[in-house]
Amino acid sequence: QVQLVESGGGLVQAGGSLRLSCAASGTSFSINAMGWYRQAPGKQRESVASIGRGGTTDYADSVKGRFTISRDNAKNTIYLQMSTLRPEDTAVYYCTSWRLGRWRIGNPDFWGQGTQVTVSS
């Protein structure tokens, strides 16, 4: 079992930046692909970014060039650096993890509780 705890959400003006963190426990962190999903009010949950065990990354088109996902295996933590934020980035952001071999094949196997990001115009 994997436990994921997010932090770093908050309120920011459009054009600003935030960094989200996710601390993982209960697993050999370095072998799991990790990622971030988000869900805006009235919308479906969507993938934002993910990072494999070797550092390969995927991004949603809507955040490419603005968001950067990274991982620190020594700290069992991943990060999402969000820049040039837009009101449409407002959502609850969830940290996620896949079991070994499932990344890019299926939905995440583990989810955090989520952290709210609100971007004001």
CSV table of N, CA and C in Angstrom, one decimal:
chain,number,residue,atom,x,y,z
A,1,GLN,N,0.8,-1.2,0.0
A,1,GLN,CA,0.0,0.0,0.0
A,1,GLN,C,0.9,1.2,0.0
A,2,VAL,N,0.4,2.3,-0.7
A,2,VAL,CA,1.1,3.5,-0.8
A,2,VAL,C,0.3,4.7,-0.2
A,3,GLN,N,0.9,5.5,0.6
A,3,GLN,CA,0.3,6.7,1.1
A,3,GLN,C,0.9,7.9,0.5
A,4,LEU,N,0.0,8.8,0.0
A,4,LEU,CA,0.5,10.0,-0.6
A,4,LEU,C,-0.1,11.2,0.0
A,5,VAL,N,0.7,12.2,0.4
A,5,VAL,CA,0.3,13.4,1.1
A,5,VAL,C,0.8,14.6,0.3
A,6,GLU,N,-0.2,15.4,-0.2
A,6,GLU,CA,0.1,16.6,-0.9
A,6,GLU,C,0.2,17.8,0.0
A,7,SER,N,1.0,18.8,-0.5
A,7,SER,CA,1.0,20.1,0.1
A,7,SER,C,1.4,21.2,-0.9
A,8,GLY,N,1.2,22.4,-0.5
A,8,GLY,CA,1.6,23.5,-1.4
A,8,GLY,C,0.5,24.2,-2.2
A,9,GLY,N,-0.7,23.8,-2.1
A,9,GLY,CA,-1.8,24.5,-2.8
A,9,GLY,C,-2.1,25.8,-2.1
A,10,GLY,N,-2.9,26.6,-2.8
A,10,GLY,CA,-3.3,27.9,-2.3
A,10,GLY,C,-3.9,28.8,-3.3
A,11,LEU,N,-4.0,30.0,-3.0
A,11,LEU,CA,-4.6,31.1,-3.9
A,11,LEU,C,-3.4,31.9,-4.5
A,12,VAL,N,-3.5,32.1,-5.8
A,12,VAL,CA,-2.5,32.9,-6.5
A,12,VAL,C,-3.2,33.6,-7.6
A,13,GLN,N,-2.6,34.8,-7.9
A,13,GLN,CA,-3.1,35.6,-9.0
A,13,GLN,C,-2.7,35.0,-10.4
A,14,ALA,N,-3.4,35.2,-11.4
A,14,ALA,CA,-3.1,34.8,-12.7
A,14,ALA,C,-1.7,35.3,-13.1
A,15,GLY,N,-0.9,34.4,-13.7
A,15,GLY,CA,0.5,34.8,-14.0
A,15,GLY,C,1.5,34.4,-12.9
A,16,GLY,N,1.0,34.0,-11.8
A,16,GLY,CA,1.9,33.7,-10.7
A,16,GLY,C,2.3,32.2,-10.7
A,17,SER,N,3.0,31.8,-9.7
A,17,SER,CA,3.6,30.5,-9.6
A,17,SER,C,3.2,29.8,-8.2
A,18,LEU,N,3.2,28.5,-8.3
A,18,LEU,CA,3.0,27.7,-7.1
A,18,LEU,C,3.8,26.4,-7.3
A,19,ARG,N,4.3,25.8,-6.1
A,19,ARG,CA,4.9,24.5,-6.2
A,19,ARG,C,4.2,23.6,-5.3
A,20,LEU,N,3.7,22.5,-5.9
A,20,LEU,CA,3.1,21.4,-5.1
A,20,LEU,C,4.1,20.3,-4.8
A,21,SER,N,4.0,19.7,-3.6
A,21,SER,CA,4.8,18.6,-3.2
A,21,SER,C,3.9,17.4,-2.8
A,22,CYS,N,4.5,16.3,-3.0
A,22,CYS,CA,3.8,15.0,-2.6
A,22,CYS,C,4.8,14.1,-2.0
A,23,ALA,N,4.6,13.8,-0.7
A,23,ALA,CA,5.4,12.9,0.0
A,23,ALA,C,4.8,11.5,0.0
A,24,ALA,N,5.6,10.5,-0.4
A,24,ALA,CA,5.1,9.1,-0.5
A,24,ALA,C,5.7,8.2,0.6
A,25,SER,N,4.9,7.3,1.1
A,25,SER,CA,5.4,6.3,2.1
A,25,SER,C,4.7,5.0,1.8
A,26,GLY,N,5.3,4.0,2.4
A,26,GLY,CA,4.7,2.6,2.2
A,26,GLY,C,5.1,1.9,1.0
A,27,THR,N,6.1,2.4,0.3
A,27,THR,CA,6.5,1.7,-0.9
A,27,THR,C,8.0,2.0,-1.2
A,28,SER,N,8.6,1.2,-2.1
A,28,SER,CA,9.9,1.5,-2.6
A,28,SER,C,9.7,2.6,-3.6
A,29,PHE,N,9.8,3.8,-3.2
A,29,PHE,CA,9.4,5.0,-3.9
A,29,PHE,C,10.0,5.0,-5.3
A,30,SER,N,11.3,4.7,-5.4
A,30,SER,CA,12.0,4.9,-6.7
A,30,SER,C,11.5,4.0,-7.8
A,31,ILE,N,10.7,2.9,-7.5
A,31,ILE,CA,10.3,2.1,-8.5
A,31,ILE,C,8.9,2.4,-9.1
A,32,ASN,N,8.3,3.4,-8.4
A,32,ASN,CA,6.9,3.7,-8.9
A,32,ASN,C,6.9,5.0,-9.8
A,33,ALA,N,6.1,4.9,-10.8
A,33,ALA,CA,5.8,6.1,-11.6
A,33,ALA,C,4.8,6.9,-10.7
A,34,MET,N,5.0,8.2,-10.8
A,34,MET,CA,4.2,9.1,-10.0
A,34,MET,C,3.6,10.2,-10.9
A,35,GLY,N,2.6,10.8,-10.4
A,35,GLY,CA,2.0,11.9,-11.2
A,35,GLY,C,1.0,12.8,-10.5
A,36,TRP,N,0.5,13.7,-11.3
A,36,TRP,CA,-0.5,14.7,-10.7
A,36,TRP,C,-1.7,14.7,-11.7
A,37,TYR,N,-2.9,14.6,-11.1
A,37,TYR,CA,-4.1,14.8,-11.7
A,37,TYR,C,-4.8,16.0,-11.1
A,38,ARG,N,-5.8,16.5,-11.8
A,38,ARG,CA,-6.6,17.6,-11.3
A,38,ARG,C,-8.1,17.4,-11.6
A,39,GLN,N,-8.9,18.1,-10.8
A,39,GLN,CA,-10.3,18.1,-11.1
A,39,GLN,C,-10.9,19.4,-10.8
A,40,ALA,N,-11.4,20.1,-11.8
A,40,ALA,CA,-12.0,21.4,-11.7
A,40,ALA,C,-13.5,21.2,-11.4
A,41,PRO,N,-14.2,22.1,-10.8
A,41,PRO,CA,-15.6,22.0,-10.5
A,41,PRO,C,-16.4,21.7,-11.8
A,42,GLY,N,-17.2,20.7,-11.7
A,42,GLY,CA,-18.1,20.4,-12.9
A,42,GLY,C,-17.4,19.7,-14.0
A,43,LYS,N,-16.1,19.4,-13.8
A,43,LYS,CA,-15.3,18.7,-14.9
A,43,LYS,C,-14.8,17.4,-14.5
A,44,GLN,N,-14.4,16.6,-15.4
A,44,GLN,CA,-13.8,15.3,-15.1
A,44,GLN,C,-12.4,15.4,-14.7
A,45,ARG,N,-12.0,14.5,-13.9
A,45,ARG,CA,-10.6,14.5,-13.5
A,45,ARG,C,-9.7,14.2,-14.7
A,46,GLU,N,-8.5,14.9,-14.7
A,46,GLU,CA,-7.7,14.8,-15.9
A,46,GLU,C,-6.2,14.7,-15.4
A,47,SER,N,-5.4,14.0,-16.2
A,47,SER,CA,-4.0,13.9,-16.0
A,47,SER,C,-3.3,15.3,-16.3
A,48,VAL,N,-2.4,15.7,-15.4
A,48,VAL,CA,-1.7,16.9,-15.6
A,48,VAL,C,-0.2,16.6,-16.0
A,49,ALA,N,0.4,15.7,-15.3
A,49,ALA,CA,1.8,15.4,-15.6
A,49,ALA,C,2.2,14.1,-14.8
A,50,SER,N,3.1,13.4,-15.4
A,50,SER,CA,3.6,12.2,-14.7
A,50,SER,C,5.1,12.0,-15.0
A,51,ILE,N,5.7,11.2,-14.1
A,51,ILE,CA,7.1,10.9,-14.2
A,51,ILE,C,7.5,9.5,-13.9
A,52,GLY,N,8.2,8.9,-14.8
A,52,GLY,CA,8.6,7.5,-14.6
A,52,GLY,C,9.7,7.3,-13.6
A,53,ARG,N,10.0,6.1,-13.3
A,53,ARG,CA,11.1,5.8,-12.4
A,53,ARG,C,12.5,6.3,-12.9
A,54,GLY,N,12.6,6.4,-14.2
A,54,GLY,CA,13.9,6.9,-14.7
A,54,GLY,C,13.9,8.3,-15.0
A,55,GLY,N,12.8,9.0,-14.8
A,55,GLY,CA,12.8,10.5,-15.0
A,55,GLY,C,12.1,10.9,-16.3
A,56,THR,N,11.6,9.9,-17.0
A,56,THR,CA,10.8,10.3,-18.2
A,56,THR,C,9.5,10.9,-17.8
A,57,THR,N,9.1,12.0,-18.5
A,57,THR,CA,7.9,12.7,-18.1
A,57,THR,C,6.9,12.8,-19.2
A,58,ASP,N,5.6,13.0,-18.8
A,58,ASP,CA,4.5,13.2,-19.7
A,58,ASP,C,3.8,14.4,-19.2
A,59,TYR,N,3.3,15.2,-20.1
A,59,TYR,CA,2.5,16.4,-19.7
A,59,TYR,C,1.2,16.5,-20.6
A,60,ALA,N,0.2,17.1,-20.0
A,60,ALA,CA,-1.0,17.4,-20.7
A,60,ALA,C,-0.6,18.6,-21.6
A,61,ASP,N,-1.2,18.7,-22.8
A,61,ASP,CA,-0.9,19.8,-23.7
A,61,ASP,C,-1.2,21.2,-23.1
A,62,SER,N,-2.2,21.2,-22.2
A,62,SER,CA,-2.6,22.5,-21.6
A,62,SER,C,-1.6,23.1,-20.6
A,63,VAL,N,-0.6,22.2,-20.2
A,63,VAL,CA,0.3,22.7,-19.2
A,63,VAL,C,1.8,22.7,-19.7
A,64,LYS,N,2.0,22.1,-20.9
A,64,LYS,CA,3.3,22.1,-21.5
A,64,LYS,C,3.9,23.4,-21.5
A,65,GLY,N,5.2,23.5,-21.1
A,65,GLY,CA,5.9,24.8,-21.1
A,65,GLY,C,5.6,25.7,-19.9
A,66,ARG,N,4.6,25.3,-19.1
A,66,ARG,CA,4.3,26.1,-17.9
A,66,ARG,C,4.5,25.3,-16.6
A,67,PHE,N,4.3,24.0,-16.6
A,67,PHE,CA,4.4,23.1,-15.5
A,67,PHE,C,5.6,22.2,-15.6
A,68,THR,N,6.3,21.9,-14.5
A,68,THR,CA,7.4,21.0,-14.5
A,68,THR,C,7.3,20.0,-13.4
A,69,ILE,N,7.3,18.7,-13.7
A,69,ILE,CA,7.2,17.7,-12.7
A,69,ILE,C,8.6,17.1,-12.4
A,70,SER,N,8.9,16.9,-11.2
A,70,SER,CA,10.2,16.3,-10.8
A,70,SER,C,10.1,15.4,-9.6
A,71,ARG,N,11.2,14.6,-9.4
A,71,ARG,CA,11.1,13.7,-8.3
A,71,ARG,C,12.5,13.7,-7.6
A,72,ASP,N,12.4,13.5,-6.3
A,72,ASP,CA,13.6,13.3,-5.4
A,72,ASP,C,13.5,12.0,-4.7
A,73,ASN,N,14.1,11.0,-5.3
A,73,ASN,CA,14.0,9.7,-4.7
A,73,ASN,C,14.5,9.6,-3.3
A,74,ALA,N,15.5,10.4,-3.0
A,74,ALA,CA,16.1,10.3,-1.7
A,74,ALA,C,15.1,10.8,-0.6
A,75,LYS,N,14.2,11.7,-1.0
A,75,LYS,CA,13.2,12.3,-0.1
A,75,LYS,C,11.8,11.6,-0.3
A,76,ASN,N,11.7,10.7,-1.2
A,76,ASN,CA,10.4,10.0,-1.5
A,76,ASN,C,9.4,11.1,-1.8
A,77,THR,N,9.7,12.1,-2.6
A,77,THR,CA,8.9,13.2,-2.9
A,77,THR,C,8.9,13.5,-4.3
A,78,ILE,N,7.7,13.9,-4.8
A,78,ILE,CA,7.6,14.5,-6.2
A,78,ILE,C,7.1,16.0,-6.0
A,79,TYR,N,7.4,16.7,-7.1
A,79,TYR,CA,7.0,18.1,-7.1
A,79,TYR,C,6.3,18.5,-8.4
A,80,LEU,N,5.5,19.5,-8.3
A,80,LEU,CA,4.9,20.1,-9.5
A,80,LEU,C,5.1,21.6,-9.4
A,81,GLN,N,6.1,22.1,-10.2
A,81,GLN,CA,6.3,23.5,-10.3
A,81,GLN,C,5.4,24.1,-11.3
A,82,MET,N,4.5,25.0,-10.9
A,82,MET,CA,3.5,25.6,-11.8
A,82,MET,C,3.8,27.0,-12.0
A,83,SER,N,3.9,27.5,-13.2
A,83,SER,CA,4.2,28.9,-13.5
A,83,SER,C,3.2,29.4,-14.5
A,84,THR,N,3.2,30.7,-14.7
A,84,THR,CA,2.2,31.4,-15.6
A,84,THR,C,0.8,30.8,-15.4
A,85,LEU,N,0.4,30.7,-14.2
A,85,LEU,CA,-0.9,30.1,-13.9
A,85,LEU,C,-2.0,30.9,-14.5
A,86,ARG,N,-3.1,30.2,-14.8
A,86,ARG,CA,-4.3,30.8,-15.4
A,86,ARG,C,-5.5,30.4,-14.6
A,87,PRO,N,-6.5,31.2,-14.7
A,87,PRO,CA,-7.8,30.9,-13.9
A,87,PRO,C,-8.3,29.4,-14.2
A,88,GLU,N,-8.1,29.0,-15.5
A,88,GLU,CA,-8.5,27.6,-15.8
A,88,GLU,C,-7.7,26.5,-15.2
A,89,ASP,N,-6.6,26.9,-14.5
A,89,ASP,CA,-5.8,25.9,-13.8
A,89,ASP,C,-6.4,25.6,-12.4
A,90,THR,N,-7.4,26.4,-12.0
A,90,THR,CA,-8.1,26.2,-10.7
A,90,THR,C,-8.7,24.8,-10.7
A,91,ALA,N,-8.3,24.1,-9.6
A,91,ALA,CA,-8.8,22.7,-9.5
A,91,ALA,C,-8.2,22.2,-8.2
A,92,VAL,N,-8.7,21.0,-7.8
A,92,VAL,CA,-8.1,20.2,-6.8
A,92,VAL,C,-7.1,19.3,-7.5
A,93,TYR,N,-5.9,19.4,-7.0
A,93,TYR,CA,-4.7,18.6,-7.5
A,93,TYR,C,-4.5,17.4,-6.7
A,94,TYR,N,-4.4,16.2,-7.3
A,94,TYR,CA,-4.2,15.0,-6.7
A,94,TYR,C,-2.8,14.4,-7.0
A,95,CYS,N,-2.1,13.9,-6.0
A,95,CYS,CA,-0.9,13.1,-6.3
A,95,CYS,C,-1.3,11.7,-6.5
A,96,THR,N,-0.6,11.1,-7.5
A,96,THR,CA,-1.0,9.7,-7.8
A,96,THR,C,0.3,8.8,-8.0
A,97,SER,N,0.0,7.5,-8.0
A,97,SER,CA,1.1,6.6,-8.2
A,97,SER,C,0.6,5.3,-8.9
A,98,TRP,N,1.4,4.7,-9.7
A,98,TRP,CA,1.1,3.5,-10.4
A,98,TRP,C,1.9,2.3,-9.8
A,99,ARG,N,1.3,1.2,-9.8
A,99,ARG,CA,2.1,0.0,-9.4
A,99,ARG,C,3.1,-0.3,-10.6
A,100,LEU,N,4.2,-1.0,-10.3
A,100,LEU,CA,5.2,-1.2,-11.2
A,100,LEU,C,4.6,-1.9,-12.5
A,101,GLY,N,5.0,-1.3,-13.6
A,101,GLY,CA,4.5,-1.8,-14.9
A,101,GLY,C,3.2,-1.3,-15.4
A,102,ARG,N,2.5,-0.5,-14.6
A,102,ARG,CA,1.2,0.0,-15.0
A,102,ARG,C,1.2,1.4,-15.6
A,103,TRP,N,2.2,2.2,-15.5
A,103,TRP,CA,2.3,3.5,-15.9
A,103,TRP,C,2.0,3.5,-17.4
A,104,ARG,N,1.3,4.5,-17.9
A,104,ARG,CA,0.9,4.7,-19.3
A,104,ARG,C,0.0,3.5,-19.8
A,105,ILE,N,-0.4,2.6,-19.0
A,105,ILE,CA,-1.3,1.5,-19.4
A,105,ILE,C,-2.7,1.7,-18.8
A,106,GLY,N,-2.7,2.1,-17.5
A,106,GLY,CA,-4.0,2.2,-16.8
A,106,GLY,C,-4.0,3.4,-15.9
A,107,ASN,N,-5.2,3.6,-15.3
A,107,ASN,CA,-5.3,4.7,-14.3
A,107,ASN,C,-4.4,4.4,-13.1
A,108,PRO,N,-4.1,5.5,-12.4
A,108,PRO,CA,-3.3,5.3,-11.2
A,108,PRO,C,-3.9,4.4,-10.2
A,109,ASP,N,-3.0,3.7,-9.4
A,109,ASP,CA,-3.5,2.8,-8.4
A,109,ASP,C,-3.7,3.4,-7.1
A,110,PHE,N,-3.0,4.5,-6.8
A,110,PHE,CA,-3.0,5.2,-5.5
A,110,PHE,C,-3.2,6.7,-5.7
A,111,TRP,N,-4.0,7.2,-4.8
A,111,TRP,CA,-4.3,8.7,-4.9
A,111,TRP,C,-4.1,9.3,-3.5
A,112,GLY,N,-3.7,10.6,-3.5
A,112,GLY,CA,-3.7,11.4,-2.3
A,112,GLY,C,-5.0,12.0,-2.1
A,113,GLN,N,-5.1,12.8,-1.0
A,113,GLN,CA,-6.4,13.4,-0.7
A,113,GLN,C,-6.7,14.7,-1.5
A,114,GLY,N,-5.7,15.2,-2.1
A,114,GLY,CA,-5.9,16.4,-2.9
A,114,GLY,C,-5.5,17.7,-2.2
A,115,THR,N,-5.1,18.7,-3.0
A,115,THR,CA,-4.9,20.0,-2.5
A,115,THR,C,-5.5,21.0,-3.5
A,116,GLN,N,-6.1,22.1,-2.9
A,116,GLN,CA,-6.8,23.0,-3.7
A,116,GLN,C,-5.8,24.1,-4.3
A,117,VAL,N,-5.9,24.3,-5.6
A,117,VAL,CA,-5.2,25.4,-6.2
A,117,VAL,C,-6.3,26.4,-6.8
A,118,THR,N,-6.2,27.6,-6.4
A,118,THR,CA,-7.2,28.6,-7.0
A,118,THR,C,-6.4,29.7,-7.6
A,119,VAL,N,-6.7,30.0,-8.9
A,119,VAL,CA,-6.0,31.1,-9.6
A,119,VAL,C,-7.0,32.2,-9.9
A,120,SER,N,-6.8,33.4,-9.3
A,120,SER,CA,-7.7,34.5,-9.5
A,120,SER,C,-7.3,35.3,-10.7
A,121,SER,N,-8.3,35.8,-11.4
A,121,SER,CA,-8.1,36.6,-12.6
A,121,SER,C,-7.8,38.1,-12.3
